[in-house]
Coordinates of C-alpha atoms in Angstrom, one line a residue:
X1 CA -9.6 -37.9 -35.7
X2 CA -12.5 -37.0 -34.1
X3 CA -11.6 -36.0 -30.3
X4 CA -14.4 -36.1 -27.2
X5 CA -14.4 -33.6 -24.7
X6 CA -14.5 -34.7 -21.0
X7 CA -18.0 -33.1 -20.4
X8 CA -16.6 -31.2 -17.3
X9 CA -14.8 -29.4 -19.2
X10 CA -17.4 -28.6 -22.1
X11 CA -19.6 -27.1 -19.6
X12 CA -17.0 -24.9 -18.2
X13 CA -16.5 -23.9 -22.0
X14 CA -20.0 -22.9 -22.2
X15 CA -19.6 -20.8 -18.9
X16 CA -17.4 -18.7 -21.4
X17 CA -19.6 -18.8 -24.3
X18 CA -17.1 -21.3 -26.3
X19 CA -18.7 -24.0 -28.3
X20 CA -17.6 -27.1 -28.6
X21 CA -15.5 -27.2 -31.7
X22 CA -13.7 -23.9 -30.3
X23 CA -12.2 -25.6 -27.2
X24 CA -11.4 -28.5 -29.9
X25 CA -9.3 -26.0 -31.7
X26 CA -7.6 -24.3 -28.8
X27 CA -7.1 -27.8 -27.5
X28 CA -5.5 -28.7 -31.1
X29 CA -2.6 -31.3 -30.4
X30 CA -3.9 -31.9 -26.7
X31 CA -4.7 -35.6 -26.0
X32 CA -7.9 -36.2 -24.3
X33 CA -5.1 -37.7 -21.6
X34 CA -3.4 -34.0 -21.2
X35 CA -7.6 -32.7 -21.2
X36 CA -8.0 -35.0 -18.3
X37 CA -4.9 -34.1 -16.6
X38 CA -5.5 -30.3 -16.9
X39 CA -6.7 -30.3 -13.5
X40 CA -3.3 -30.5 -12.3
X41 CA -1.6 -28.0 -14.7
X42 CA -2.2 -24.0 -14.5
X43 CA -1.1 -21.1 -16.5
X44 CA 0.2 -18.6 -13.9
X45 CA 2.1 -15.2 -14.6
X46 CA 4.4 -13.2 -12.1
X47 CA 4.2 -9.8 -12.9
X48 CA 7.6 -7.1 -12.1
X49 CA 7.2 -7.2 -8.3
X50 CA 7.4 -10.5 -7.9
X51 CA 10.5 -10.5 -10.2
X52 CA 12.1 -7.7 -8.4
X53 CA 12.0 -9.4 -4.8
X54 CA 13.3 -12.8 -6.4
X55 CA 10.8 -14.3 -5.2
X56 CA 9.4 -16.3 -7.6
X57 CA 11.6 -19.9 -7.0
X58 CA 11.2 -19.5 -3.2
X59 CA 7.5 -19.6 -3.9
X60 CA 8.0 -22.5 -6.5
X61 CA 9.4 -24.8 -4.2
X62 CA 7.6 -23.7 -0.7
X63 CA 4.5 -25.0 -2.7
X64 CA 6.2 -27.9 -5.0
X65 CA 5.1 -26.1 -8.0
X66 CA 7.2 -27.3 -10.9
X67 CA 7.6 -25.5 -14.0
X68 CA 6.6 -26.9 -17.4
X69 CA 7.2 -24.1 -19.4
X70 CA 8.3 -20.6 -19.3
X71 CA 9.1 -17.7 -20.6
X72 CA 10.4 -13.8 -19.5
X73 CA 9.0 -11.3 -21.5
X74 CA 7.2 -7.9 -21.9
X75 CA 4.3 -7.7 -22.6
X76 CA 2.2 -6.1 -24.8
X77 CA -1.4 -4.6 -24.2
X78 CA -2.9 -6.9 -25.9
X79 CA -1.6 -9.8 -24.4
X80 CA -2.6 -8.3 -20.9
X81 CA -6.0 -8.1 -22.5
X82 CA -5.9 -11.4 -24.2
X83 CA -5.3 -12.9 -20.7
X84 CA -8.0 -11.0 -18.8
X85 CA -10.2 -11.0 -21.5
X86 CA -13.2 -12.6 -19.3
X87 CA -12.9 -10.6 -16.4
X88 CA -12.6 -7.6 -19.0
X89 CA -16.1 -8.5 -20.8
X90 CA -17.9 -9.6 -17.4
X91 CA -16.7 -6.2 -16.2
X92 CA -15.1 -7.9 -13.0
X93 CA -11.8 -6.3 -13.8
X94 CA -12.0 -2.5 -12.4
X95 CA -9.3 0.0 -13.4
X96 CA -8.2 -1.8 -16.6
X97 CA -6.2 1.6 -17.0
X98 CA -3.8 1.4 -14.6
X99 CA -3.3 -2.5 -14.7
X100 CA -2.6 -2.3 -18.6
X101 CA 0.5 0.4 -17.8
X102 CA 1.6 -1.8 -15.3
X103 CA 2.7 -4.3 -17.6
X104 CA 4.6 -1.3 -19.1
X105 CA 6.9 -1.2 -16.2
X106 CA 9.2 -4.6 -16.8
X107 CA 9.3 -8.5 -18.0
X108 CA 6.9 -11.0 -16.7
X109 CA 7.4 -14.2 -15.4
X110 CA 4.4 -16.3 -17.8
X111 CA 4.3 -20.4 -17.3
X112 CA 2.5 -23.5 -17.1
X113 CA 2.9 -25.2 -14.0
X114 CA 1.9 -28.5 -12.1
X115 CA 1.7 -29.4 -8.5
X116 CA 2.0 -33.6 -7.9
X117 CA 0.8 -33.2 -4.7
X118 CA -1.5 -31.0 -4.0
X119 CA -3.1 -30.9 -0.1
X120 CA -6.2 -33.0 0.0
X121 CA -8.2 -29.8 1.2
X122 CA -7.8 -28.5 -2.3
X123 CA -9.9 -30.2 -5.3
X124 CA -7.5 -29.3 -7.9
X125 CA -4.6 -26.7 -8.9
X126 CA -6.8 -23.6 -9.2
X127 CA -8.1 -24.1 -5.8
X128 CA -5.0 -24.4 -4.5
X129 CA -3.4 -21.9 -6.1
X130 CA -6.4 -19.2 -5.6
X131 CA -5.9 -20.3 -1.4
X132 CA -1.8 -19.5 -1.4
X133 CA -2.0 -16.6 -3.8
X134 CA -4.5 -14.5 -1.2
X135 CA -6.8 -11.4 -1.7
X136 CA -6.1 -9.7 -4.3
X137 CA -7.0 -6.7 -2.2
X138 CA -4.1 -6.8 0.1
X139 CA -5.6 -5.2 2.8
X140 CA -8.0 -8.4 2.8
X141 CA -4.7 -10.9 2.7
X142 CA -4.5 -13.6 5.6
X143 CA -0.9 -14.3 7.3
X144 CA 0.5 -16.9 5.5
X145 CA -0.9 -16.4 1.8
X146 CA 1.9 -15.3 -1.1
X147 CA 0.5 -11.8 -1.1
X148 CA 0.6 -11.0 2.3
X149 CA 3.7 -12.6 3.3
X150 CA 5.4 -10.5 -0.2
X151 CA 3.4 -7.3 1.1
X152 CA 1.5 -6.7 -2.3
X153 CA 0.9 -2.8 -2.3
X154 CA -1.8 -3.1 -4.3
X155 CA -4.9 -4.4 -6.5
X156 CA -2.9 -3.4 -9.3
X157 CA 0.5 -4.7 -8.5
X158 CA -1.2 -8.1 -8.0
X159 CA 2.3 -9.8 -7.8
X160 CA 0.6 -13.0 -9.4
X161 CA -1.9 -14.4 -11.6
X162 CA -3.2 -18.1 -11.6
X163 CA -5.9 -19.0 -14.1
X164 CA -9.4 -19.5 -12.4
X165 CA -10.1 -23.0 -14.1
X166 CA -8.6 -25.4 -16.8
X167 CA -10.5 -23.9 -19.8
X168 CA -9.0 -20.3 -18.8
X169 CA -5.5 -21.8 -18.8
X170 CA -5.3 -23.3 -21.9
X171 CA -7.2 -19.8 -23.2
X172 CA -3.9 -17.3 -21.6
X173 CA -1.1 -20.0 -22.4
X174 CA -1.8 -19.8 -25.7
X175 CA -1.8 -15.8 -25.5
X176 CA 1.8 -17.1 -24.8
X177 CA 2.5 -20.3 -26.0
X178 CA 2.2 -22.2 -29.3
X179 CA 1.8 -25.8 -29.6
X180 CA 5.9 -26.0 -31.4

């Protein structure tokens, strides 16, 4: 079967130097429907803090976020890396160090999750998420945001993780997810 890629999305693939027939097998089962529809569905992870305040279905319903799949697990170092893999080769991740041995410290929260209605101020689920989530400097946090209200400590402890865009949520899902 020979699938088309919204062209959207291709060009976002390119941003990360994918070619075509690499998104088409990362995207392997996925419909050109689901393709479409990955707008509205994010990978996000909730690292130990988050797990040890119990905050993570408070902030699941405040937002109507509802869970598609998930998992609690440890993990390894080379998950970590396989999800921040870009920001690791564009060198926008600082201290890689210290946020690899924070994983070391207790499970993670990892799923895929969808909003059905998102506020119209927010294009699509990584906006959206990117506004609630705040800073990830918490000293640059606004009132209201998950981090702030949570009182994140620090850059490290970053309490949560969305993906950025749809390309980079299918790319750490699979870190954790198989298509079974």
């Amino acid at each position: 079967m020979n699938k088309r890629i919204p062209i959207e999305l291709l060009r976002q693939a390119h941003e990360y130097g994918m070619t075509e027939n690499e998104i088409l097998d990362i995207c392997g089962s996925f419909s050109y429907e689901t393709l479409v529809d990955s707008k509205n569905i994010c990978f996000v992870m909730f690292l130990q803090d988050a797990i040890s305040q119990n905050a993570i279905l408070d902030i699941l319903e405040k937002y109507n976020l509802k869970i598609l799949l998930y998992r609690i697990i440890s993990i390894s170092e080379e998950d970590a890396e396989g999800v921040y893999e870009s920001d690791l080769v564009s060198r926008r991740l600082y201290a890689w160090w210290i946020k690899r041995k924070i994983f070391n410290l207790g499970n993670t929260f990892v799923a895929l999750v969808t909003c059905s209605d998102i506020p119209k101020e927010y294009k699509d689920i990584y906006d959206y998420l990117l506004c609630i989530k705040g800073a990830s400097d918490p000293a640059l946090s606004k009132k209201g945001t998950v981090r702030y209200e949570y009182r994140v400590s620090s850059k490290a402890f970053g309490f949560m993780h969305s993906s950025d865009d749809n390309i980079s949520s299918l790319r750490e899902a699979l870190v954790f997810f198989s298509y079974d």
